[in-house]
Short mmCIF file of N, CA and C in Angstrom, two decimals:
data_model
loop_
_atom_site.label_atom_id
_atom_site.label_comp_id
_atom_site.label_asym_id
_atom_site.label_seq_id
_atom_site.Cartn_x
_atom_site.Cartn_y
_atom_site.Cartn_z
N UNK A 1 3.70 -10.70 -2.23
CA UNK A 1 3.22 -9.89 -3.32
C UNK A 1 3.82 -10.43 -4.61
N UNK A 2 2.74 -10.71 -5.49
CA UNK A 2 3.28 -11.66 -6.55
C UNK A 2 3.80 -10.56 -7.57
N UNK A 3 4.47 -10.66 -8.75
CA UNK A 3 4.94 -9.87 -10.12
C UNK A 3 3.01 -9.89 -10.45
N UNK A 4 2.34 -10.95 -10.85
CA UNK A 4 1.11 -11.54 -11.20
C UNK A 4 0.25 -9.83 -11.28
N UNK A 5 -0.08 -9.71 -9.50
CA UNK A 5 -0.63 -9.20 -9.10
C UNK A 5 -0.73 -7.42 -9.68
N UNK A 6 0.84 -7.36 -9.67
CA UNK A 6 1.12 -6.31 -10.57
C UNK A 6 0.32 -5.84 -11.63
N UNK A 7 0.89 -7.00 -12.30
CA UNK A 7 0.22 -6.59 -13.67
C UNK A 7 -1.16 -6.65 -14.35
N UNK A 8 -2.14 -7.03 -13.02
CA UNK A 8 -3.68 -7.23 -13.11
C UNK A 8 -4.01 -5.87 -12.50
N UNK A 9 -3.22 -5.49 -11.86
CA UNK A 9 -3.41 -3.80 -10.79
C UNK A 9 -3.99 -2.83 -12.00
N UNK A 10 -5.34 -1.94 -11.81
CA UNK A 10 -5.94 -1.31 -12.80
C UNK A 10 -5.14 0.35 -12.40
N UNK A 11 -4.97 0.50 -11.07
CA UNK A 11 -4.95 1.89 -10.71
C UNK A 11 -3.82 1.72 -9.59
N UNK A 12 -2.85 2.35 -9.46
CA UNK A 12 -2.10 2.38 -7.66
C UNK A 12 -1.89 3.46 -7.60
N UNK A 13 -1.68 3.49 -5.95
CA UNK A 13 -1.53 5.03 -5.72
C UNK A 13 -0.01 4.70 -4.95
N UNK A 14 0.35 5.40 -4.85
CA UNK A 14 1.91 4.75 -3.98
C UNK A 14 2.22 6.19 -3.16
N UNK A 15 2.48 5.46 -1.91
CA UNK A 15 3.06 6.69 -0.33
C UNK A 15 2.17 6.32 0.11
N UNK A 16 2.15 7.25 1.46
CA UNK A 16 1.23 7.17 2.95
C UNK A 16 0.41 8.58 3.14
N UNK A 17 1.07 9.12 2.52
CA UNK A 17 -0.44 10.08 2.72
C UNK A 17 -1.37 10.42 1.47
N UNK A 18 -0.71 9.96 0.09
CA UNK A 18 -1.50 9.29 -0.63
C UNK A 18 -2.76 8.15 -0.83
N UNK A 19 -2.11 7.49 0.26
CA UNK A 19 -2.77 5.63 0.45
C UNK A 19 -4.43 6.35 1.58
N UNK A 20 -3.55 7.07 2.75
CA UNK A 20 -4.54 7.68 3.71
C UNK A 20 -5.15 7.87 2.68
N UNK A 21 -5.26 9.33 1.54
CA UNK A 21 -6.51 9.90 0.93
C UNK A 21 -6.93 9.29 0.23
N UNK A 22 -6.51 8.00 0.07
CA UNK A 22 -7.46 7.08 -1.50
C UNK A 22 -8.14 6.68 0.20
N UNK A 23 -7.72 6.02 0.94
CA UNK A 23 -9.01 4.95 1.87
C UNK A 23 -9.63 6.55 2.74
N UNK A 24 -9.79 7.32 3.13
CA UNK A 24 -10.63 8.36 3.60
C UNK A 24 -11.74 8.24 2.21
N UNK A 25 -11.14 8.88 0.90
CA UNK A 25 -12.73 8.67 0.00
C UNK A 25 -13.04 7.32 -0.17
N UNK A 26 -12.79 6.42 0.10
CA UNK A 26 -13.45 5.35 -0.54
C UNK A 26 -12.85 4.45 -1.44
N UNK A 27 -11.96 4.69 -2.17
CA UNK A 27 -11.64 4.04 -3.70
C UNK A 27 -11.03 2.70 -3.47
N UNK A 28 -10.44 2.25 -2.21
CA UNK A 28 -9.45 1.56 -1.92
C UNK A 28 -10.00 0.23 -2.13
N UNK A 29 -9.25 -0.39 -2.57
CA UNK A 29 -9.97 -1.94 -2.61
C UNK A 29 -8.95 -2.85 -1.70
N UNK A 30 -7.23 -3.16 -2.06
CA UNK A 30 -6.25 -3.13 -1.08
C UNK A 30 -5.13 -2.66 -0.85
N UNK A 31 -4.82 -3.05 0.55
CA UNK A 31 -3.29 -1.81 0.23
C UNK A 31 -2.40 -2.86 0.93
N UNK A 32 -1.09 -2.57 0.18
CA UNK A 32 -0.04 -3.00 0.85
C UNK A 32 1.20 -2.27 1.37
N UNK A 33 1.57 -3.04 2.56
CA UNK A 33 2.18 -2.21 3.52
C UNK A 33 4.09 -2.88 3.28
N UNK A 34 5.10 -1.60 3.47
CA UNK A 34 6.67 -2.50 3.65
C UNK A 34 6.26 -3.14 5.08
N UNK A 35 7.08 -4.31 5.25
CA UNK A 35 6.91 -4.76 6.58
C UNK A 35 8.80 -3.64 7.44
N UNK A 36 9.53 -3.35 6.42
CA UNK A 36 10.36 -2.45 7.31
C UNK A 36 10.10 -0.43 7.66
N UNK A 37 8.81 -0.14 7.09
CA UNK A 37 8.47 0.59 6.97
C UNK A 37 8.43 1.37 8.59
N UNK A 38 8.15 2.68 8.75
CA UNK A 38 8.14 2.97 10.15
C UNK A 38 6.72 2.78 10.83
N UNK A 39 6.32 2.09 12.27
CA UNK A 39 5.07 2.47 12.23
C UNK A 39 4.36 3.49 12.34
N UNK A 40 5.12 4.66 12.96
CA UNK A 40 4.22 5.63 13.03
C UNK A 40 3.75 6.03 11.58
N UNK A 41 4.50 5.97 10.26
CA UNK A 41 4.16 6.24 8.83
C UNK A 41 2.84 5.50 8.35
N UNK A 42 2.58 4.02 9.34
CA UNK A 42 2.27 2.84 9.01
C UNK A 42 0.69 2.76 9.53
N UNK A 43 0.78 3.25 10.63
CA UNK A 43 0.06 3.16 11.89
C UNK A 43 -1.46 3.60 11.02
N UNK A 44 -1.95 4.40 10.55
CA UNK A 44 -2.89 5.26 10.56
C UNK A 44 -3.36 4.36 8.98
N UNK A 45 -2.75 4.13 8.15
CA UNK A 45 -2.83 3.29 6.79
C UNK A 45 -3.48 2.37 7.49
N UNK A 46 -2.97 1.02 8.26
CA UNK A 46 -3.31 -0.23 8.69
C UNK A 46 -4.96 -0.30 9.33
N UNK A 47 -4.85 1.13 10.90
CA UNK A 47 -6.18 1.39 10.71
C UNK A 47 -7.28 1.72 10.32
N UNK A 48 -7.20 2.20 9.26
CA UNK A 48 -8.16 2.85 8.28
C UNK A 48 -8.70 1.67 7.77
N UNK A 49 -8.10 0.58 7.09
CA UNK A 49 -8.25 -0.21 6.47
C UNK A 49 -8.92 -1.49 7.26
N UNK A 50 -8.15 -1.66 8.19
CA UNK A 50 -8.85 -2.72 9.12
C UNK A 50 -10.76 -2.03 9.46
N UNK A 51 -10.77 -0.89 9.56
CA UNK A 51 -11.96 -0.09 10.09
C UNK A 51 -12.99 -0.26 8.99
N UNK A 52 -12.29 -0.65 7.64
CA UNK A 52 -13.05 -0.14 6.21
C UNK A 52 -12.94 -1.43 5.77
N UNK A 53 -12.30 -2.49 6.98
CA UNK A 53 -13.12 -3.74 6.29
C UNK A 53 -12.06 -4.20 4.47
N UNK A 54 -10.71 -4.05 4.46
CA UNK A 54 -10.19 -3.54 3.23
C UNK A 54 -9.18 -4.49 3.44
N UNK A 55 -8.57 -5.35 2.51
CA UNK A 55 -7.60 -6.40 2.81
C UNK A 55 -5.93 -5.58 2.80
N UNK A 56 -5.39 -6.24 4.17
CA UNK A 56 -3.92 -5.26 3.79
C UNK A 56 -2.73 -6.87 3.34
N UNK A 57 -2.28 -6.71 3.08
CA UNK A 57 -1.07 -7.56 2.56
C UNK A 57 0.48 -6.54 2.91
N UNK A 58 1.51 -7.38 2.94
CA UNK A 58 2.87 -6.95 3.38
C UNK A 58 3.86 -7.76 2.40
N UNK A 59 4.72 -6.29 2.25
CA UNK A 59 5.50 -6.97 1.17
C UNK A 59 6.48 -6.61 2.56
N UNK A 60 7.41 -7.80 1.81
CA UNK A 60 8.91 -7.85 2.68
C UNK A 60 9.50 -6.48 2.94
N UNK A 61 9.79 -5.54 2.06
CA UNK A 61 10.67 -4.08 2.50
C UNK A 61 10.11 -3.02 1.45
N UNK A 62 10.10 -1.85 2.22
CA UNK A 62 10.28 -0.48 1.31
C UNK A 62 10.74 -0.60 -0.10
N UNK A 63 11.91 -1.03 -0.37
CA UNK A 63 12.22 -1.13 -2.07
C UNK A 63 12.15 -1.88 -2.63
N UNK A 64 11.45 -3.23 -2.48
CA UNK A 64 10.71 -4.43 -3.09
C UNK A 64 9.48 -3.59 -3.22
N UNK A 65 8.68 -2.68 -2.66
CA UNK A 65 7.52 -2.59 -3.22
C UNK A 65 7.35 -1.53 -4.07
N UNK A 66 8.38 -0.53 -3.62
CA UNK A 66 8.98 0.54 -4.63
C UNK A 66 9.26 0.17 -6.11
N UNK A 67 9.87 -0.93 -6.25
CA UNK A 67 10.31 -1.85 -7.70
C UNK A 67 9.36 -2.25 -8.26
N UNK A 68 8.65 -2.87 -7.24
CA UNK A 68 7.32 -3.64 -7.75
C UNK A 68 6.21 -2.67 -8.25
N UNK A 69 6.66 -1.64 -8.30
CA UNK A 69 5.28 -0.59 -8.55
C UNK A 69 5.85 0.71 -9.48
N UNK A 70 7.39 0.52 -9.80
CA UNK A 70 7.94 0.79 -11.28
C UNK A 70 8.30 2.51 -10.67
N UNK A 71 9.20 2.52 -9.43
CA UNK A 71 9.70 3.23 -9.13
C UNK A 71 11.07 2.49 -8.30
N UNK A 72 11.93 4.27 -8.64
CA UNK A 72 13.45 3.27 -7.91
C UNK A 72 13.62 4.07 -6.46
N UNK A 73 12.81 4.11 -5.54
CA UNK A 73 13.20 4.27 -4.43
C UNK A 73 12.06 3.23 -3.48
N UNK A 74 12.20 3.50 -2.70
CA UNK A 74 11.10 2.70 -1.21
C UNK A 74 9.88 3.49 -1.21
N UNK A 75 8.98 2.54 -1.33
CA UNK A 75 7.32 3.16 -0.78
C UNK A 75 7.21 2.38 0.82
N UNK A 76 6.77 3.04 1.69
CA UNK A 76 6.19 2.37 2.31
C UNK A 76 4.69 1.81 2.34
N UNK A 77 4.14 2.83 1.60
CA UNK A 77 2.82 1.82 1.37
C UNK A 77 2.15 1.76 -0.40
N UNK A 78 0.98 1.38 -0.59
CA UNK A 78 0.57 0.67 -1.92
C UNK A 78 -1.06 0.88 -1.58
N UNK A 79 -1.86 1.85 -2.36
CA UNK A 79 -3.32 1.53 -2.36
C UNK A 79 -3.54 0.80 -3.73
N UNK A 80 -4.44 0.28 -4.18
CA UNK A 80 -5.17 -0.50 -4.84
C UNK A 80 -6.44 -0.44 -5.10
N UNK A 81 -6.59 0.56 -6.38
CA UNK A 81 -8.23 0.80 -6.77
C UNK A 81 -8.75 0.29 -7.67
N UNK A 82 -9.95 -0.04 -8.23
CA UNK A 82 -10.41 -0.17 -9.22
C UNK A 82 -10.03 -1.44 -9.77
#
């Protein structure tokens, strides 16, 4: 996950049951997942997305993507709209 990418991002949604309700309606374009994240947190994000045809990407850990998305704790996941 580049800095790059960041800053071209129009919309994010950040968490897991956030990420779930952006890909249930639709909006999702991609999401990224911590790779130390739990799977059961993980599990239901990954399939949705694989099902919806939706690119997932993995950042190295919970607070690399937390940082990367201009918060100071761990996300485990990252939707991507618009």
């Amino acid at each position: 996950m580049s800095n790059e990418k960041v800053k071209q991002t129009s919309e994010i949604i950040i968490g897991t049951k956030q990420t779930v309700k952006a890909l249930k309606s639709g909006i999702v374009q991609e999401v990224i997942v911590a790779k130390d994240a739990n799977d059961r947190m993980t599990e239901q994000i990954v399939h949705l997305a694989l099902e919806k045809g939706i690119r997932i990407e993995f950042a190295d850990s919970r607070l690399k993507l937390g940082k990367a998305y201009g918060i100071n704790v761990g996300a485990a996941a990252v939707a991507i709209t618009g």
